[in-house]
Short mmCIF file of C-alpha atoms in Angstrom, two decimals:
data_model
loop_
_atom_site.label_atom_id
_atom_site.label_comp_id
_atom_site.label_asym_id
_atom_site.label_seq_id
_atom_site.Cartn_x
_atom_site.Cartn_y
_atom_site.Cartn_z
CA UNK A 1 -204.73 -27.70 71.43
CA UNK A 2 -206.21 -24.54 70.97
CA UNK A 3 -207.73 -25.20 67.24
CA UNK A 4 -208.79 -28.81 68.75
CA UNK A 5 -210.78 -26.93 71.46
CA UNK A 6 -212.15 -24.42 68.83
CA UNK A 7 -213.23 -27.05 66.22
CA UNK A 8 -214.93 -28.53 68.90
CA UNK A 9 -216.88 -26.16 70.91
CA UNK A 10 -217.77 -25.27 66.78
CA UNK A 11 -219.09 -28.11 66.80
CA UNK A 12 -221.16 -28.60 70.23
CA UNK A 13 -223.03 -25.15 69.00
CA UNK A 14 -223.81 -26.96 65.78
CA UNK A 15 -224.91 -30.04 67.79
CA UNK A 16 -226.69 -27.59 69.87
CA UNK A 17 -228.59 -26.50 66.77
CA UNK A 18 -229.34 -29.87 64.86
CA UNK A 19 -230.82 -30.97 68.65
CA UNK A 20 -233.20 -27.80 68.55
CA UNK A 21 -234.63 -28.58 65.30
CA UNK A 22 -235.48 -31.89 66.25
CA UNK A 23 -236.84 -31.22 69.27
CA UNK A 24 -238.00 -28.60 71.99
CA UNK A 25 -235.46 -29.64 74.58
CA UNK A 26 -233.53 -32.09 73.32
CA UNK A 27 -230.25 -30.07 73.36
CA UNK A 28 -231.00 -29.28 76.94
CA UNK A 29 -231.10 -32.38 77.62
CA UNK A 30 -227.84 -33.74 76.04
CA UNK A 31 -226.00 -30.89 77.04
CA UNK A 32 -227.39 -32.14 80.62
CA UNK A 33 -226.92 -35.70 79.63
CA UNK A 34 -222.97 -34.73 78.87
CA UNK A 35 -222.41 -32.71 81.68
CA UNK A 36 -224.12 -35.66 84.41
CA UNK A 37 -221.65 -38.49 82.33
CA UNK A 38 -218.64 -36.00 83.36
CA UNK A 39 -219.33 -35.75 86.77
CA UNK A 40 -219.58 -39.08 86.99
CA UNK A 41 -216.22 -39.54 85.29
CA UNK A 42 -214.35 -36.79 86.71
CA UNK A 43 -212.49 -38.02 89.64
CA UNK A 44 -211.63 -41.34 86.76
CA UNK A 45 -210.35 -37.94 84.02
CA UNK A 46 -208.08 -36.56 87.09
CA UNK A 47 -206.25 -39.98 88.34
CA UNK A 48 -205.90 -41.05 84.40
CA UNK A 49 -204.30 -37.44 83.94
CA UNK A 50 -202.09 -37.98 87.33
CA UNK A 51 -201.40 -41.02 85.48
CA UNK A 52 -200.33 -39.27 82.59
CA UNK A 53 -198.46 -36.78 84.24
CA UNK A 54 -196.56 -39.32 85.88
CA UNK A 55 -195.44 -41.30 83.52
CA UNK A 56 -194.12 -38.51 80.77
CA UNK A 57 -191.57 -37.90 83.76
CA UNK A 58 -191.17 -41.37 85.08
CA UNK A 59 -191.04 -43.00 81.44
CA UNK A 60 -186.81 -43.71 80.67
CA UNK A 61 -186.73 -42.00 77.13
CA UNK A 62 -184.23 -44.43 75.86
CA UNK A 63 -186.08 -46.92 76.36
CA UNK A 64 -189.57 -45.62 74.84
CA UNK A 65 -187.31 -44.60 71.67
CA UNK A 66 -186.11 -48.21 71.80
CA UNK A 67 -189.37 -50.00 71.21
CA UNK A 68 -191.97 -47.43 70.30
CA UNK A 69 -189.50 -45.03 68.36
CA UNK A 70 -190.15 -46.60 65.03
CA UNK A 71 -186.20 -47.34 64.38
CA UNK A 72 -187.02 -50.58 62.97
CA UNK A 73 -189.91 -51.27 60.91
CA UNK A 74 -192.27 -53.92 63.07
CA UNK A 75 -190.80 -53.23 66.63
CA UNK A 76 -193.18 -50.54 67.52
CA UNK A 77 -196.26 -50.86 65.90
CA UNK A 78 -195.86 -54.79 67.09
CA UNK A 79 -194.85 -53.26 70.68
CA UNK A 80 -197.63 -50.38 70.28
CA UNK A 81 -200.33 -52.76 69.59
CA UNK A 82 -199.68 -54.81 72.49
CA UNK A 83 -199.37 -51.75 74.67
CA UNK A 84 -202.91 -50.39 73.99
CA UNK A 85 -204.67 -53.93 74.55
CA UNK A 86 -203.36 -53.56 78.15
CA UNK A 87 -204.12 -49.80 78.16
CA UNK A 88 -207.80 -50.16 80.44
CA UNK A 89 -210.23 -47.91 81.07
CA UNK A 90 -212.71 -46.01 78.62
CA UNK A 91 -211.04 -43.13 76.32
CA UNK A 92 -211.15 -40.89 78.65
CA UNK A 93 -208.51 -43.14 80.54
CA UNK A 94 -206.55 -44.30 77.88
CA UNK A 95 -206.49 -41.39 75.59
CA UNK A 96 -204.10 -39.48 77.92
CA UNK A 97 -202.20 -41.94 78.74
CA UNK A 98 -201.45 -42.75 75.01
CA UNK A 99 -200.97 -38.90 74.44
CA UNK A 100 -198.10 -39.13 77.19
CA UNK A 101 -196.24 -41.94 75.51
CA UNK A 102 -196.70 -40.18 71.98
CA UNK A 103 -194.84 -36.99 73.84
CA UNK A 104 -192.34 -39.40 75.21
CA UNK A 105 -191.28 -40.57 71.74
CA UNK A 106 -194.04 -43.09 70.38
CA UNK A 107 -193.64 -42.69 66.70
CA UNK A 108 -196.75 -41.96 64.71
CA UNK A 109 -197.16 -44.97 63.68
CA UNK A 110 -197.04 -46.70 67.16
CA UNK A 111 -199.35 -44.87 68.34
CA UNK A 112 -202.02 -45.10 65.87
CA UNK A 113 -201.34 -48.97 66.92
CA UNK A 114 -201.97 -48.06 70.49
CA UNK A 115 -205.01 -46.97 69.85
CA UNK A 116 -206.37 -49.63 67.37
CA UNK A 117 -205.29 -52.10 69.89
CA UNK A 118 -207.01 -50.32 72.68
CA UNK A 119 -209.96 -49.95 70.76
CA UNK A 120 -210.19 -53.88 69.01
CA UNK A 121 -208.01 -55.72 71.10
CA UNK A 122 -209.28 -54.49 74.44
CA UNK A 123 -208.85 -56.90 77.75
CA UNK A 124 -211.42 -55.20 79.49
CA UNK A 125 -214.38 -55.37 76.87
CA UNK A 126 -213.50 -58.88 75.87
CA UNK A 127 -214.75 -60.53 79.54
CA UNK A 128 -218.26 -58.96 78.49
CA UNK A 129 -217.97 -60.42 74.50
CA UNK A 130 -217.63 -63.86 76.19
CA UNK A 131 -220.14 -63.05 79.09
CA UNK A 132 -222.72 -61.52 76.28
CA UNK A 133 -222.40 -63.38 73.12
CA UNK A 134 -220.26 -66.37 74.13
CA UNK A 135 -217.20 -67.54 72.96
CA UNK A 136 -217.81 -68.35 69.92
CA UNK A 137 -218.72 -65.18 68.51
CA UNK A 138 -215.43 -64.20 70.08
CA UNK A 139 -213.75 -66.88 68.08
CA UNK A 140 -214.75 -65.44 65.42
CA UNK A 141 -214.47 -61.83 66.21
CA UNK A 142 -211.02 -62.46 66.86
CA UNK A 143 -209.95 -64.33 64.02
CA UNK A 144 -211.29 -61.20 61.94
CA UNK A 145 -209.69 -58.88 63.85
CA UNK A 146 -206.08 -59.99 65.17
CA UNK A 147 -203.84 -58.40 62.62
CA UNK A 148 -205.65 -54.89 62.62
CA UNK A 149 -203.45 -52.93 65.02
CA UNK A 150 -200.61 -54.09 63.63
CA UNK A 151 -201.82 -53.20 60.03
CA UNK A 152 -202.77 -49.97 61.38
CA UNK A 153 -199.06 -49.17 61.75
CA UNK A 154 -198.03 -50.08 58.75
CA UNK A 155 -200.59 -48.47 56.85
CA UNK A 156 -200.19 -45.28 58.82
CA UNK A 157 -195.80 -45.89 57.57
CA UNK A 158 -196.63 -45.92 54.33
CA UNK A 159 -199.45 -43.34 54.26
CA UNK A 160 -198.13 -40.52 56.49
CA UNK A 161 -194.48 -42.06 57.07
CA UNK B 1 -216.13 -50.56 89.12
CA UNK B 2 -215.60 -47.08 87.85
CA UNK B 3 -214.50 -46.24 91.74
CA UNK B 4 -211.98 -49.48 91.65
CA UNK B 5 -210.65 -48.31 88.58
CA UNK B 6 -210.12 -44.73 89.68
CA UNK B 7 -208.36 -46.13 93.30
CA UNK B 8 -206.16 -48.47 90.83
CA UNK B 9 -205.30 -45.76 88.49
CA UNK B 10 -204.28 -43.59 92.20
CA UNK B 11 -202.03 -46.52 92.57
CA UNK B 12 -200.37 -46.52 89.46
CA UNK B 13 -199.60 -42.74 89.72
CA UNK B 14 -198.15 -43.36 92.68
CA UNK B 15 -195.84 -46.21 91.51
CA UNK B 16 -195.00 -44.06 88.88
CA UNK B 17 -194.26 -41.33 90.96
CA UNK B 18 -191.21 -43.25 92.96
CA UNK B 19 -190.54 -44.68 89.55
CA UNK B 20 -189.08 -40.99 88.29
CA UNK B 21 -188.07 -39.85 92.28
CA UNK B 22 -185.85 -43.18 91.28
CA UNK B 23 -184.62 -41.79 88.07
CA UNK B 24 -184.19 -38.10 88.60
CA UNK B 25 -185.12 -37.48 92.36
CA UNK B 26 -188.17 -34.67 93.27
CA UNK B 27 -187.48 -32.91 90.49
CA UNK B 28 -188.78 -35.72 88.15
CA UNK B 29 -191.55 -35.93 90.30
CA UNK B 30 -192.26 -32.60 90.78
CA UNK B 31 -192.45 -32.35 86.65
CA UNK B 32 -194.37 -35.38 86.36
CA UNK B 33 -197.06 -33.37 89.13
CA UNK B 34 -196.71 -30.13 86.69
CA UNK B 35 -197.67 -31.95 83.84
CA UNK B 36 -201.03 -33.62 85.34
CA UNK B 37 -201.73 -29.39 85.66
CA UNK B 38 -200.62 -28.48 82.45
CA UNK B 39 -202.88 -31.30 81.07
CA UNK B 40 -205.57 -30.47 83.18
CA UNK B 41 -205.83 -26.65 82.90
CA UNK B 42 -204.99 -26.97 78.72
CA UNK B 43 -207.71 -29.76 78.38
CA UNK B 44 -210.51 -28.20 80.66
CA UNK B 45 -212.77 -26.50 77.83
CA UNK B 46 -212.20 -29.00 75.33
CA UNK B 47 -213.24 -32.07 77.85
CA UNK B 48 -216.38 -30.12 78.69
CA UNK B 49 -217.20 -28.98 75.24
CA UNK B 50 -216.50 -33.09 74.28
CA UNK B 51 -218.57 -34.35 76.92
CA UNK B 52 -222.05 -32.11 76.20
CA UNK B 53 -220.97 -33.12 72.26
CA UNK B 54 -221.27 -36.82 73.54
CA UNK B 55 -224.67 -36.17 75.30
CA UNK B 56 -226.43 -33.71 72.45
CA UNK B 57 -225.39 -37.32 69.74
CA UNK B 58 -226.86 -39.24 72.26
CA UNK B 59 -229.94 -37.86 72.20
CA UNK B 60 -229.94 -37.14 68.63
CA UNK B 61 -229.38 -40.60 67.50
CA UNK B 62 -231.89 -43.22 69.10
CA UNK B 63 -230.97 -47.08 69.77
CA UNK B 64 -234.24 -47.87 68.01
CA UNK B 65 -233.42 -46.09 64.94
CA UNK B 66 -229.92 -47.57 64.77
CA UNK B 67 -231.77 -50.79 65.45
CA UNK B 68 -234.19 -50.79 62.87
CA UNK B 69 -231.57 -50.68 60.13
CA UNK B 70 -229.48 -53.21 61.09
CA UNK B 71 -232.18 -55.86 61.00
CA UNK B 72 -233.45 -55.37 57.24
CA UNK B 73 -229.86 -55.17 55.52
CA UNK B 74 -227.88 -58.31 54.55
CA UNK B 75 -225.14 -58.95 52.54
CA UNK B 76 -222.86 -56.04 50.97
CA UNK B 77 -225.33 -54.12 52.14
CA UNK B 78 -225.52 -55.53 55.40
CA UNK B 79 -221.64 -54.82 56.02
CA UNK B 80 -222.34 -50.96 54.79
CA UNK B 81 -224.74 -50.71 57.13
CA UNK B 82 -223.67 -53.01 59.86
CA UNK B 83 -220.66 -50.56 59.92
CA UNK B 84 -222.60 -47.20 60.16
CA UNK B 85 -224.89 -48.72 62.54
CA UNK B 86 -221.95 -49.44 64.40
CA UNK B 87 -220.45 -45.92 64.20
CA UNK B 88 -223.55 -44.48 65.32
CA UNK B 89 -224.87 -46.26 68.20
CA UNK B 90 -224.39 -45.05 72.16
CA UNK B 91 -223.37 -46.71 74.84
CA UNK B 92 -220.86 -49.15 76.24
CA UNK B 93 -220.24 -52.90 75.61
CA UNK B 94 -223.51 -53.59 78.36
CA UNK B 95 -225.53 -51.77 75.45
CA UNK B 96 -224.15 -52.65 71.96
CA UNK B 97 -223.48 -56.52 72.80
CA UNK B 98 -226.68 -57.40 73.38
CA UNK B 99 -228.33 -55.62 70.14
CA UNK B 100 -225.35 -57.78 68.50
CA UNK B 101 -227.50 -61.24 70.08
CA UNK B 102 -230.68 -59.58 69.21
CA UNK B 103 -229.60 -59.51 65.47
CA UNK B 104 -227.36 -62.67 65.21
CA UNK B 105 -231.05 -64.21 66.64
CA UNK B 106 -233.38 -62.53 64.40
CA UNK B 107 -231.14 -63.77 61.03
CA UNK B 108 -228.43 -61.10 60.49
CA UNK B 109 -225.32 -63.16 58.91
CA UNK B 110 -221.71 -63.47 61.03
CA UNK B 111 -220.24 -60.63 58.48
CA UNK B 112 -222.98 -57.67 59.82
CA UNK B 113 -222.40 -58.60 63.33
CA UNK B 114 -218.55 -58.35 63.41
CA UNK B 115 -218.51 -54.71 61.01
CA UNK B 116 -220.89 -54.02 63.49
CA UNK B 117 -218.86 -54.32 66.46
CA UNK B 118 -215.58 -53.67 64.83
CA UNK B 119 -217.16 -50.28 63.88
CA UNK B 120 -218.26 -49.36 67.62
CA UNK B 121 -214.50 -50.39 68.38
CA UNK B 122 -213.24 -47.82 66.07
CA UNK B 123 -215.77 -45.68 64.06
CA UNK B 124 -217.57 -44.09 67.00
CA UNK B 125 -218.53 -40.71 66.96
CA UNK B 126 -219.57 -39.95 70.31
CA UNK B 127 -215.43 -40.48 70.95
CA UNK B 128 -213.96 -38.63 67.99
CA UNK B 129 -214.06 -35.43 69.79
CA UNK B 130 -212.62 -36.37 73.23
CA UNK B 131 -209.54 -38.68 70.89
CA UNK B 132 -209.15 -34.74 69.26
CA UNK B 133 -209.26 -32.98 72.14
CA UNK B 134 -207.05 -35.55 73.89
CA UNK B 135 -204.24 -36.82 71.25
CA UNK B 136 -204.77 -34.02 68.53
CA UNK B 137 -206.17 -33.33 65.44
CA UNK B 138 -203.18 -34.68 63.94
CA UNK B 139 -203.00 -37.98 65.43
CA UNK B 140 -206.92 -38.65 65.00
CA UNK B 141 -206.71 -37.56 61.63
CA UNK B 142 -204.38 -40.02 60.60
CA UNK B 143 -206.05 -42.57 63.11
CA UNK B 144 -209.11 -42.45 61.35
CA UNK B 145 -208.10 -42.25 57.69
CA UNK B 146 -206.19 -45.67 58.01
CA UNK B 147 -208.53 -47.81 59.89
CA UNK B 148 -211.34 -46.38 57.81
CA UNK B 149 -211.86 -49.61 56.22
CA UNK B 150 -211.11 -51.97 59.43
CA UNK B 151 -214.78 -52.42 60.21
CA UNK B 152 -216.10 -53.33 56.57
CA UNK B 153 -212.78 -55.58 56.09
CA UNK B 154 -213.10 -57.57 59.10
CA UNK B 155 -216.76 -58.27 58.80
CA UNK B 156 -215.76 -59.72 55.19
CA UNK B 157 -213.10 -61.62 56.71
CA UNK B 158 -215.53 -63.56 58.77
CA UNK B 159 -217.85 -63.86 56.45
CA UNK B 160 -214.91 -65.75 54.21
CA UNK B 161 -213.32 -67.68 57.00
CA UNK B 162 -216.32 -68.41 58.25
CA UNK B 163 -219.61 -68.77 55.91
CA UNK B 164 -222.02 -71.00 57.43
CA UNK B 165 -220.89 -71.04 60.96
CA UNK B 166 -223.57 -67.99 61.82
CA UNK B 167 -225.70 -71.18 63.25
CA UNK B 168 -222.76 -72.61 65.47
CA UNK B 169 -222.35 -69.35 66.21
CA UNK B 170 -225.73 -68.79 67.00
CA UNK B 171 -226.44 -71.83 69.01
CA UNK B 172 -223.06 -70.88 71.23
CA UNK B 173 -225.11 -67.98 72.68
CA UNK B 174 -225.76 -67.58 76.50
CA UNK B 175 -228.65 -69.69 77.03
CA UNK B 176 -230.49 -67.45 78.79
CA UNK B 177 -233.67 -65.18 76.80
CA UNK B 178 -233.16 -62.23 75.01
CA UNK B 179 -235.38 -60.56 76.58
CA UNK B 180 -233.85 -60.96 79.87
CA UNK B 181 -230.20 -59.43 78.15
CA UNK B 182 -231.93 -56.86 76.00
CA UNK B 183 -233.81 -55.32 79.36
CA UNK B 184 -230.37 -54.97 81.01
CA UNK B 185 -229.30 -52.98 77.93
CA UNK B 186 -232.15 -50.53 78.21
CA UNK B 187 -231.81 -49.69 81.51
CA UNK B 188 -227.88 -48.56 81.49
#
C-alpha cells in the first residue's frame, strides 16, 4: 500500500507539471476538479468501504475458497466473472469490494475476472447502451465481448499462474 | 442516484453485519467495523492523490481532441485508434455513449465503435490509479497486461461476425437527433 500511494502521489506531481506547461491554471483546476468529484463521492467511498469491511468478516472462508479459490480450473474465473457483472457502482464502489474478496481467498485469477466482468459485463452501464445506442449495438457489443472475463482468467493462469 | 446507491450500499453493510454477528457473534462484527478503519485510514492519501490524478487527466485531455481522431481513422487503423481514443476519453457512460452515435452516424465502421467502448470498459486511465491504490500494484499489473488486447480483439470480432451490419446497426439508433443526445453529453 505504501509504494501504491508513493507511485501515485509521484505521479499527481508529474500530472501537476505536464498541466502547468500546458496551461496557466490548468493544474489548479484539475486538482480542484478531483478534489469537487471526491466530495461528491465520499459518503458513496465510506458505505462501499463499510461494505467491504463487512463482508471480509461476514464472508464464510470455506465457501469463498470453494468457488473463487481456483481449486479447479473454470470454477472461479467462471464464478468470478459472474460476480463482478453484479458488482454495481463506479470503481470506487466495486474496487474495494473486489479487494475484500481477493483477501478472503479469490485466487488471482478470479479476481482479474471480477474485474473484467465488472468492467465489460456491467448491469448497471448496459440500461444506458440500450437507452443510448439501442439494442442493436448492444447485440453486437455483446456478441464481441461475452467470453472476455472468462478469458481473462485463463490468460492470467497461464501467464502469472 | 448516487444518494440511492449510497443508502443501498448502508443496507448491504448492514445485512452483512448480522450476516458475521450470525457466524461468529460481535466479535465478527466488531472485525468486520475494524476493517472499514483499517481500509479507510490506509487508503486516505492514496484516494486523494487518485482523485486530483483523475481531475489534472481530465483537464489535460479534451473530448474534442479525443473526438477529432476517432472520426478520420478506419480500418486497422481505426481499431488502433478507436482503442486509444477509448483509453483516453473522460467521463461516464452519459458522456462516451453518445460520441459512440456521433461516430457510428458520421461513417465510423461497427469494429471502431466496439474497441472504442471496450477500451473505456477496460483501458481507462483516469481509473488505473484508484484500481492501484485500491487492489494493488500487483493485481492491476497483471489486470492490465492480460486484457491488453481485449479492446482491439473484440472490435475485430465484430467486425468478422458482423461486416455489413454497421447500417442495421445504424438505423437501430434512438430516433431522436444527435444533437439533442450529444448536448446532454456536454453538459455532465
Amino acid at each position: 500500500m505504501i509504494v501504491a500511494t508513493a507511485v501515485l502521489v509521484g505521479l499527481t506531481l508529474l500530472a501537476v507539471a505536464v498541466a502547468r506547461r500546458q496551461a496557466p491554471g490548468r493544474a489548479r483546476d484539475g486538482a480542484l476538479l478531483g478534489l469537487s468529484m471526491l466530495r461528491g463521492t465520499l459518503p458513496l467511498l465510506v458505505a462501499a468501504f463499510f461494505v467491504a469491511g463487512m463482508l471480509a468478516a461476514a464472508l464464510p472462508p470455506t465457501l469463498v475458497h470453494h468457488f473463487l479459490g481456483g481449486s479447479s480450473n473454470l470454477l472461479d474465473v467462471v464464478v468470478g466473472s459472474i460476480a463482478g457483472a453484479l458488482i454495481p457502482g463506479g470503481p470506487y464502489v466495486s474496487f474495494p469490494i473486489i479487494a475484500a474478496i481477493h483477501a478472503a481467498g479469490a485466487s488471482l485469477p478470479a479476481t482479474v475476472s471480477m474485474v473484467t466482468g465488472w468492467a465489460v459485463w456491467n448491469l448497471g452501464i448496459l440500461s444506458f447502451e440500450l437507452a443510448l445506442v439501442g439494442p442493436r449495438f448492444t447485440v453486437v457489443r455483446v456478441s464481441a465481448t461475452l467470453l472476455l472475463p472468462p478469458l481473462a482468467g485463463v490468460v492470467t493462469r497461464l501467464l502469472f499462474g | 442516484m448516487q444518494r440511492n446507491m449510497t443508502i443501498g450500499l448502508g443496507v448491504v453493510a448492514i445485512a452483512l453485519g448480522a450476516l458475521a454477528y450470525l457466524q461468529g457473534g460481535w466479535g465478527h462484527v466488531l472485525a468486520g467495523l475494524a476493517g472499514t478503519g483499517r481500509l479507510l485510514l490506509e487508503t486516505s492519501v492514496l484516494i486523494v492523490a487518485a482523485f486530483v490524478l483523475a481531475g489534472l487527466i481530465q483537464v489535460m485531455i479534451s473530448r474534442e481532441l479525443v473526438s477529432r481522431w476517432l472520426g478520420a481513422e478506419s480500418g486497422w487503423r481505426g481499431l488502433l485508434i478507436g482503442g486509444l481514443a477509448g483509453a483516453l476519453i473522460p467521463g461516464g457512460p452519459y458522456a462516451y455513449y453518445p460520441i459512440a452515435v456521433a461516430f457510428l452516424r458520421s461513417g465510423a465502421t461497427i469494429g471502431t465503435i466496439v474497441t472504442f467502448v471496450v477500451a473505456k470498459n477496460l483501458w481507462t486511465v483516469s481509473r488505473l490509479p484508484l484500481e492501484v491504490g485500491l487492489l494493488g500494484v500487483h493485481v492491476a499489473w497483471v489486470r492490465y497486461v492480460v486484457t491488453l488486447a481485449f479492446p482491439p480483439l473484440a472490435g475485430l470480432l465484430a467486425q468478422v461476425l458482423f461486416r455489413g451490419a454497421t447500417g442495421w446497426v445504424r438505423d437501430g439508433l434512438p430516433a431522436s437527433g444527435p444533437g439533442a443526445r450529444q448536448g446532454r453529453g456536454e453538459s455532465t
